[in-house]
CSV table of C-alpha atoms in Angstrom, one decimal:
chain,number,residue,atom,x,y,z
A,1,UNK,CA,94.1,113.9,93.4
A,2,UNK,CA,92.2,117.1,93.8
A,3,UNK,CA,88.9,116.7,95.7
A,4,UNK,CA,87.8,119.9,97.3
A,5,UNK,CA,84.3,119.0,98.5
A,6,UNK,CA,83.5,117.4,101.8
A,7,UNK,CA,83.2,113.6,101.6
A,8,UNK,CA,79.6,112.2,101.9
A,9,UNK,CA,79.1,109.6,104.5
A,10,UNK,CA,76.4,106.9,103.9
A,11,UNK,CA,75.6,104.3,106.6
A,12,UNK,CA,73.8,101.4,105.0
A,13,UNK,CA,73.7,99.4,108.2
A,14,UNK,CA,73.5,95.6,108.2
A,15,UNK,CA,72.4,94.2,104.8
A,16,UNK,CA,72.2,90.7,103.4
A,17,UNK,CA,75.5,89.4,101.8
A,18,UNK,CA,74.0,89.5,98.3
A,19,UNK,CA,72.6,93.0,98.7
A,20,UNK,CA,75.9,94.2,100.2
A,21,UNK,CA,78.0,93.4,97.1
A,22,UNK,CA,75.2,94.7,94.8
A,23,UNK,CA,74.9,97.9,96.7
A,24,UNK,CA,78.4,99.2,96.4
A,25,UNK,CA,78.7,97.8,92.9
A,26,UNK,CA,75.5,99.7,91.8
A,27,UNK,CA,76.7,102.8,93.6
A,28,UNK,CA,79.9,102.7,91.7
A,29,UNK,CA,78.4,102.2,88.2
A,30,UNK,CA,75.9,105.0,89.0
A,31,UNK,CA,78.7,107.5,89.8
A,32,UNK,CA,78.7,110.7,87.8
A,33,UNK,CA,81.8,112.7,86.7
A,34,UNK,CA,81.0,115.5,89.2
A,35,UNK,CA,80.0,113.4,92.2
A,36,UNK,CA,81.9,114.0,95.5
A,37,UNK,CA,83.8,111.2,97.1
A,38,UNK,CA,81.4,109.0,99.1
A,39,UNK,CA,82.1,106.7,102.0
A,40,UNK,CA,79.7,103.8,102.4
A,41,UNK,CA,79.7,102.0,105.8
A,42,UNK,CA,77.9,98.6,106.1
A,43,UNK,CA,78.1,95.1,107.5
A,44,UNK,CA,77.3,91.7,106.1
A,45,UNK,CA,74.2,90.1,107.3
A,46,UNK,CA,75.5,86.5,107.1
A,47,UNK,CA,78.8,84.6,106.7
A,48,UNK,CA,79.8,83.8,103.1
A,49,UNK,CA,82.7,83.3,100.8
A,50,UNK,CA,83.5,86.2,98.5
A,51,UNK,CA,85.3,85.4,95.2
A,52,UNK,CA,87.2,87.8,93.0
A,53,UNK,CA,85.9,89.4,89.8
A,54,UNK,CA,87.6,86.9,87.5
A,55,UNK,CA,87.9,83.9,89.8
A,56,UNK,CA,86.6,80.5,88.9
A,57,UNK,CA,84.9,79.1,92.1
A,58,UNK,CA,84.9,75.5,90.8
A,59,UNK,CA,88.7,75.6,90.5
A,60,UNK,CA,89.4,77.0,94.0
A,61,UNK,CA,86.5,76.1,96.2
A,62,UNK,CA,84.8,72.9,97.5
A,63,UNK,CA,81.4,74.0,96.3
A,64,UNK,CA,79.7,70.9,97.8
A,65,UNK,CA,81.4,71.7,101.1
A,66,UNK,CA,80.1,75.2,101.0
A,67,UNK,CA,76.5,74.0,100.3
A,68,UNK,CA,76.8,71.5,103.2
A,69,UNK,CA,77.7,74.4,105.6
A,70,UNK,CA,75.0,76.6,104.2
A,71,UNK,CA,77.7,79.1,103.0
A,72,UNK,CA,76.8,81.1,100.0
A,73,UNK,CA,79.5,81.9,97.4
A,74,UNK,CA,79.2,85.4,96.0
A,75,UNK,CA,81.2,87.3,93.4
A,76,UNK,CA,82.5,90.8,93.9
A,77,UNK,CA,83.7,93.3,91.3
A,78,UNK,CA,87.0,93.7,93.1
A,79,UNK,CA,90.0,91.5,92.3
A,80,UNK,CA,91.8,88.8,94.3
A,81,UNK,CA,90.9,85.4,95.4
A,82,UNK,CA,88.4,83.8,97.8
A,83,UNK,CA,88.0,85.4,101.2
A,84,UNK,CA,85.9,84.5,104.2
A,85,UNK,CA,83.3,87.1,105.2
A,86,UNK,CA,82.0,86.6,108.7
A,87,UNK,CA,78.5,87.5,109.8
A,88,UNK,CA,78.3,91.1,111.0
A,89,UNK,CA,81.8,91.8,109.6
A,90,UNK,CA,82.1,95.6,109.0
A,91,UNK,CA,83.0,97.1,105.6
A,92,UNK,CA,83.6,100.4,104.1
A,93,UNK,CA,83.8,101.5,100.4
A,94,UNK,CA,85.2,104.7,98.9
A,95,UNK,CA,83.4,105.5,95.7
A,96,UNK,CA,84.3,108.4,93.5
A,97,UNK,CA,84.6,109.5,89.8
A,98,UNK,CA,87.3,107.8,87.8
A,99,UNK,CA,88.7,111.2,86.7
A,100,UNK,CA,89.9,111.8,90.3
A,101,UNK,CA,92.4,109.0,89.8
A,102,UNK,CA,93.5,109.5,86.2
A,103,UNK,CA,96.9,107.9,87.1
A,104,UNK,CA,95.3,104.6,88.1
A,105,UNK,CA,94.4,102.7,91.2
A,106,UNK,CA,97.7,103.2,93.0
A,107,UNK,CA,96.5,106.5,94.4
A,108,UNK,CA,93.1,105.1,95.3
A,109,UNK,CA,94.8,102.3,97.3
A,110,UNK,CA,97.0,104.8,99.0
A,111,UNK,CA,94.0,106.8,100.1
A,112,UNK,CA,91.9,103.9,101.3
A,113,UNK,CA,94.8,102.0,103.0
A,114,UNK,CA,95.9,105.2,104.7
A,115,UNK,CA,92.4,105.5,106.3
A,116,UNK,CA,92.6,101.8,107.4
A,117,UNK,CA,96.0,102.3,109.1
A,118,UNK,CA,94.8,105.4,110.9
A,119,UNK,CA,91.7,103.5,112.2
A,120,UNK,CA,93.8,100.6,113.5
A,121,UNK,CA,96.3,102.9,115.2
A,122,UNK,CA,93.4,104.8,116.8
A,123,UNK,CA,92.2,101.5,118.3
A,124,UNK,CA,95.5,100.5,119.8
A,125,UNK,CA,97.0,98.2,117.2
A,126,UNK,CA,100.8,98.2,117.1
A,127,UNK,CA,103.3,97.5,114.3
A,128,UNK,CA,100.7,98.3,111.6
A,129,UNK,CA,102.1,98.4,108.0
A,130,UNK,CA,101.1,98.3,104.4
A,131,UNK,CA,102.4,95.5,102.2
A,132,UNK,CA,101.2,95.8,98.6
A,133,UNK,CA,97.4,95.8,98.9
A,134,UNK,CA,97.3,94.2,102.3
A,135,UNK,CA,97.4,95.5,105.9
A,136,UNK,CA,99.7,93.6,108.3
A,137,UNK,CA,99.9,93.7,112.1
A,138,UNK,CA,102.8,92.2,114.0
A,139,UNK,CA,104.1,90.4,110.9
A,140,UNK,CA,100.7,88.8,109.9
A,141,UNK,CA,98.0,89.9,107.5
A,142,UNK,CA,94.9,91.3,109.2
A,143,UNK,CA,93.0,92.5,106.1
A,144,UNK,CA,93.1,92.7,102.3
A,145,UNK,CA,91.8,95.5,100.2
A,146,UNK,CA,90.6,95.8,96.6
A,147,UNK,CA,89.7,98.3,94.0
A,148,UNK,CA,87.9,98.4,90.6
A,149,UNK,CA,86.8,100.8,87.9
A,150,UNK,CA,83.3,100.5,86.5
A,151,UNK,CA,81.8,103.0,84.0
A,152,UNK,CA,82.6,106.5,85.3
A,153,UNK,CA,83.2,105.4,88.9
A,154,UNK,CA,85.9,103.7,90.9
A,155,UNK,CA,85.7,101.9,94.2
A,156,UNK,CA,88.0,100.9,97.0
A,157,UNK,CA,86.8,98.3,99.5
A,158,UNK,CA,88.1,96.9,102.8
A,159,UNK,CA,86.7,95.2,105.9
A,160,UNK,CA,87.9,94.9,109.5
A,161,UNK,CA,88.6,91.3,110.4
A,162,UNK,CA,87.1,91.0,113.9
A,163,UNK,CA,87.3,87.2,113.9
A,164,UNK,CA,88.7,84.7,111.3
A,165,UNK,CA,87.4,81.1,111.7
A,166,UNK,CA,90.3,79.4,109.8
A,167,UNK,CA,88.8,75.9,110.0
A,168,UNK,CA,85.5,76.9,108.7
A,169,UNK,CA,87.1,78.7,105.8
A,170,UNK,CA,89.3,75.7,105.1
A,171,UNK,CA,86.1,73.5,104.8
A,172,UNK,CA,85.1,75.8,101.9
A,173,UNK,CA,88.3,75.6,99.8
A,174,UNK,CA,89.4,72.9,97.3
A,175,UNK,CA,91.8,70.5,99.0
A,176,UNK,CA,93.3,67.7,97.0
A,177,UNK,CA,94.5,65.8,100.1
A,178,UNK,CA,94.4,65.8,103.9
A,179,UNK,CA,98.1,66.7,104.0
A,180,UNK,CA,97.4,69.8,101.9
A,181,UNK,CA,94.6,70.8,104.3
A,182,UNK,CA,97.0,70.4,107.3
A,183,UNK,CA,99.6,72.6,105.6
A,184,UNK,CA,97.0,75.3,104.6
A,185,UNK,CA,95.6,75.4,108.2
A,186,UNK,CA,99.0,75.8,109.7
A,187,UNK,CA,99.9,78.5,107.1
A,188,UNK,CA,96.6,80.4,107.8
A,189,UNK,CA,97.3,80.3,111.6
A,190,UNK,CA,100.8,81.6,111.0
A,191,UNK,CA,100.0,84.1,108.3
A,192,UNK,CA,96.7,85.7,109.2
A,193,UNK,CA,95.5,87.4,112.4
A,194,UNK,CA,92.4,89.1,113.5
A,195,UNK,CA,91.2,91.6,116.2
A,196,UNK,CA,90.4,88.9,118.7
A,197,UNK,CA,94.0,87.7,118.5
A,198,UNK,CA,95.6,91.1,118.7
A,199,UNK,CA,93.5,93.0,121.2
A,200,UNK,CA,92.4,92.3,124.8
A,201,UNK,CA,88.9,93.4,123.9
A,202,UNK,CA,87.5,93.3,120.3
A,203,UNK,CA,85.9,96.6,119.3
A,204,UNK,CA,82.3,96.4,118.2
A,205,UNK,CA,81.2,97.8,114.8
A,206,UNK,CA,80.1,101.1,116.3
A,207,UNK,CA,83.7,101.7,117.5
A,208,UNK,CA,85.1,100.9,114.1
A,209,UNK,CA,82.6,103.1,112.4
A,210,UNK,CA,83.3,106.1,114.5
A,211,UNK,CA,87.1,105.6,114.2
A,212,UNK,CA,86.8,105.5,110.4
A,213,UNK,CA,84.6,108.6,110.4
A,214,UNK,CA,87.3,110.4,112.4
A,215,UNK,CA,90.0,109.2,110.1
A,216,UNK,CA,88.1,110.5,107.1
A,217,UNK,CA,87.6,113.9,108.8
A,218,UNK,CA,91.3,114.1,109.6
A,219,UNK,CA,92.4,113.0,106.1
A,220,UNK,CA,90.2,115.6,104.3
A,221,UNK,CA,90.4,118.3,106.9
A,222,UNK,CA,86.6,118.8,106.9
A,223,UNK,CA,83.7,117.1,108.6
A,224,UNK,CA,82.1,114.4,106.3
A,225,UNK,CA,78.5,115.2,105.4
A,226,UNK,CA,76.2,112.5,106.9
A,227,UNK,CA,73.5,111.7,104.4
A,228,UNK,CA,70.7,109.2,104.7
A,229,UNK,CA,70.6,106.4,102.2
A,230,UNK,CA,67.2,107.0,100.6
A,231,UNK,CA,65.1,103.8,100.0
A,232,UNK,CA,64.6,104.6,96.3
A,233,UNK,CA,68.4,105.2,95.8
A,234,UNK,CA,69.2,102.0,97.7
A,235,UNK,CA,66.9,99.9,95.5
A,236,UNK,CA,68.2,101.5,92.3
A,237,UNK,CA,71.8,100.8,93.3
A,238,UNK,CA,71.0,97.2,94.3
A,239,UNK,CA,69.2,96.6,90.9
A,240,UNK,CA,72.1,98.0,88.9
A,241,UNK,CA,74.7,96.2,91.0
A,242,UNK,CA,72.9,92.8,90.5
A,243,UNK,CA,73.0,93.4,86.7
A,244,UNK,CA,76.7,94.2,86.8
A,245,UNK,CA,77.5,91.1,88.9
A,246,UNK,CA,75.5,88.9,86.6
A,247,UNK,CA,77.6,90.2,83.7
A,248,UNK,CA,80.7,89.2,85.6
A,249,UNK,CA,79.4,85.7,86.0
A,250,UNK,CA,79.2,85.3,82.2
A,251,UNK,CA,82.8,86.4,81.7
A,252,UNK,CA,86.0,84.3,81.5
A,253,UNK,CA,87.3,83.1,84.8
A,254,UNK,CA,90.4,81.3,86.1
A,255,UNK,CA,91.9,79.9,89.2
A,256,UNK,CA,93.2,82.6,91.5
A,257,UNK,CA,96.3,80.6,92.2
A,258,UNK,CA,96.7,77.5,89.9
A,259,UNK,CA,97.2,74.3,92.0
A,260,UNK,CA,97.2,76.3,95.3
A,261,UNK,CA,96.1,79.1,97.5
A,262,UNK,CA,97.5,82.4,98.6
A,263,UNK,CA,97.7,82.9,102.4
A,264,UNK,CA,99.0,86.4,102.2
A,265,UNK,CA,101.3,88.3,99.9
A,266,UNK,CA,104.3,86.3,101.2
A,267,UNK,CA,102.9,82.8,101.7
A,268,UNK,CA,101.5,80.3,99.2
A,269,UNK,CA,100.7,76.6,99.5
A,270,UNK,CA,100.5,74.3,96.5
A,271,UNK,CA,99.9,70.6,95.6
A,272,UNK,CA,100.4,69.1,92.2
A,273,UNK,CA,101.1,65.8,90.6
A,274,UNK,CA,104.4,64.7,89.0
A,275,UNK,CA,106.1,61.6,87.8
A,276,UNK,CA,107.1,61.0,91.4
A,277,UNK,CA,103.5,61.2,92.7
A,278,UNK,CA,102.0,64.2,94.6
A,279,UNK,CA,104.3,67.2,95.2
A,280,UNK,CA,103.4,69.7,98.0
A,281,UNK,CA,105.1,73.0,98.4
A,282,UNK,CA,104.9,76.1,100.6
A,283,UNK,CA,106.6,79.3,99.4
A,284,UNK,CA,107.4,82.2,101.8
A,285,UNK,CA,108.7,85.2,100.0
A,286,UNK,CA,111.3,84.0,97.5
A,287,UNK,CA,112.2,80.8,99.2
A,288,UNK,CA,110.9,77.3,99.8
A,289,UNK,CA,109.6,77.0,103.3
A,290,UNK,CA,108.3,73.4,103.1
A,291,UNK,CA,108.3,70.8,100.5
A,292,UNK,CA,107.1,67.2,100.3
A,293,UNK,CA,107.0,64.4,97.7
A,294,UNK,CA,104.9,61.2,97.9
A,295,UNK,CA,108.0,59.1,96.9
A,296,UNK,CA,109.9,58.7,100.2
A,297,UNK,CA,113.4,58.5,98.8
A,298,UNK,CA,112.8,61.7,96.7
A,299,UNK,CA,111.2,63.4,99.7
A,300,UNK,CA,114.3,62.7,101.8
A,301,UNK,CA,116.4,64.4,99.2
A,302,UNK,CA,114.1,67.4,99.0
A,303,UNK,CA,114.3,67.9,102.8
A,304,UNK,CA,118.1,67.9,102.6
A,305,UNK,CA,118.6,70.0,99.4
A,306,UNK,CA,115.6,72.1,98.6
A,307,UNK,CA,114.5,73.9,101.8
A,308,UNK,CA,115.4,77.6,101.9
A,309,UNK,CA,116.3,77.7,98.2
A,310,UNK,CA,114.9,80.2,95.7
A,311,UNK,CA,112.2,78.2,93.8
A,312,UNK,CA,113.8,78.7,90.4
A,313,UNK,CA,114.5,75.9,87.9
A,314,UNK,CA,118.2,76.3,87.5
A,315,UNK,CA,118.9,76.7,91.2
A,316,UNK,CA,116.9,73.6,92.1
A,317,UNK,CA,118.2,71.5,89.3
A,318,UNK,CA,121.8,72.3,90.2
A,319,UNK,CA,121.2,71.1,93.8
A,320,UNK,CA,119.0,68.1,93.1
A,321,UNK,CA,120.9,66.7,90.2
A,322,UNK,CA,123.9,65.9,92.5
A,323,UNK,CA,121.8,63.2,94.1
A,324,UNK,CA,118.8,62.5,91.8
A,325,UNK,CA,118.8,61.2,88.2
A,326,UNK,CA,118.9,64.2,85.9
A,327,UNK,CA,115.4,63.5,84.5
A,328,UNK,CA,113.9,63.5,88.0
A,329,UNK,CA,115.8,66.6,89.1
A,330,UNK,CA,114.5,68.4,86.0
A,331,UNK,CA,111.0,67.2,86.5
A,332,UNK,CA,110.8,68.5,90.1
A,333,UNK,CA,112.6,71.7,89.4
A,334,UNK,CA,110.4,72.5,86.4
A,335,UNK,CA,107.2,71.9,88.4
A,336,UNK,CA,108.3,74.0,91.3
A,337,UNK,CA,109.5,76.8,88.9
A,338,UNK,CA,106.2,76.8,87.1
A,339,UNK,CA,104.2,77.2,90.4
A,340,UNK,CA,106.5,80.0,91.4
A,341,UNK,CA,106.3,81.8,88.1
A,342,UNK,CA,102.5,81.5,88.2
A,343,UNK,CA,102.3,83.7,91.3
A,344,UNK,CA,104.9,86.2,90.0
A,345,UNK,CA,103.1,86.7,86.7
A,346,UNK,CA,101.5,90.2,86.3
């Protein structure tokens, strides 16, 4: 990446949730081939659930539950699944010409995530690391990131998770049973952290903003140019962004994680139906962390023979067929294998 100009810093302040997603989307699609890198700082005016560019909200969310809570569901142009955005949650977006990253998004993620890590370390977080497209602190995910290319521009986005209300988020997702809800809640509490949990005092948005500004300055070796966001420019970007997001709504969508939810890059919870009734599963990395079957006798076998195994069909069938009828062993092993392969597919 060769960007010689000083980055431009734009502070959009606090905007409504709908305008927030439209603003950075419109800014990206309006990017010209010779534009400098721009950093937009803003915060969400209200709590909402943000869904990925190709995600089907009806498959993954309890839309009626969202309406009852007064929680809006808004699509973003970035990938991934449903995420909770709290009121006043701070965001930043890097927007620049696509030509600057001719080799793809990998270098864009490297730049953006590097800035995030620098901010967290400035603010006293310890044991900060990058795992794929997520940032972890102390063995738990504290933030996800995303990127997209649109017309001649590309964008990287991230937010600082000051507070994560796990139960409120849980009330927004599709849950086929109470047991599934309990497992997801426990997995969220084990796998996700936030600033309130990690620091004695949670920084306010001004502290995050100035730490990011300093990280940008250090990364590029030059003072970012603070420019005002002109009202006419703001309105133009919002209008273009709303058009782009409307186009995304008309496209093909799918469940982010079929029959389940991703907690972080290591942890997934699923529930599906089989010949033996409901089958619930938690995967951590490449092994079965928890498993449960509605049929008590089969569940007892699973507790003895499936925990800790790689969730692959041949491994499971080999262990289960010593106790269960071959047809049942094959049924369970095939269903677990299908869920596992679903999250490993490119």
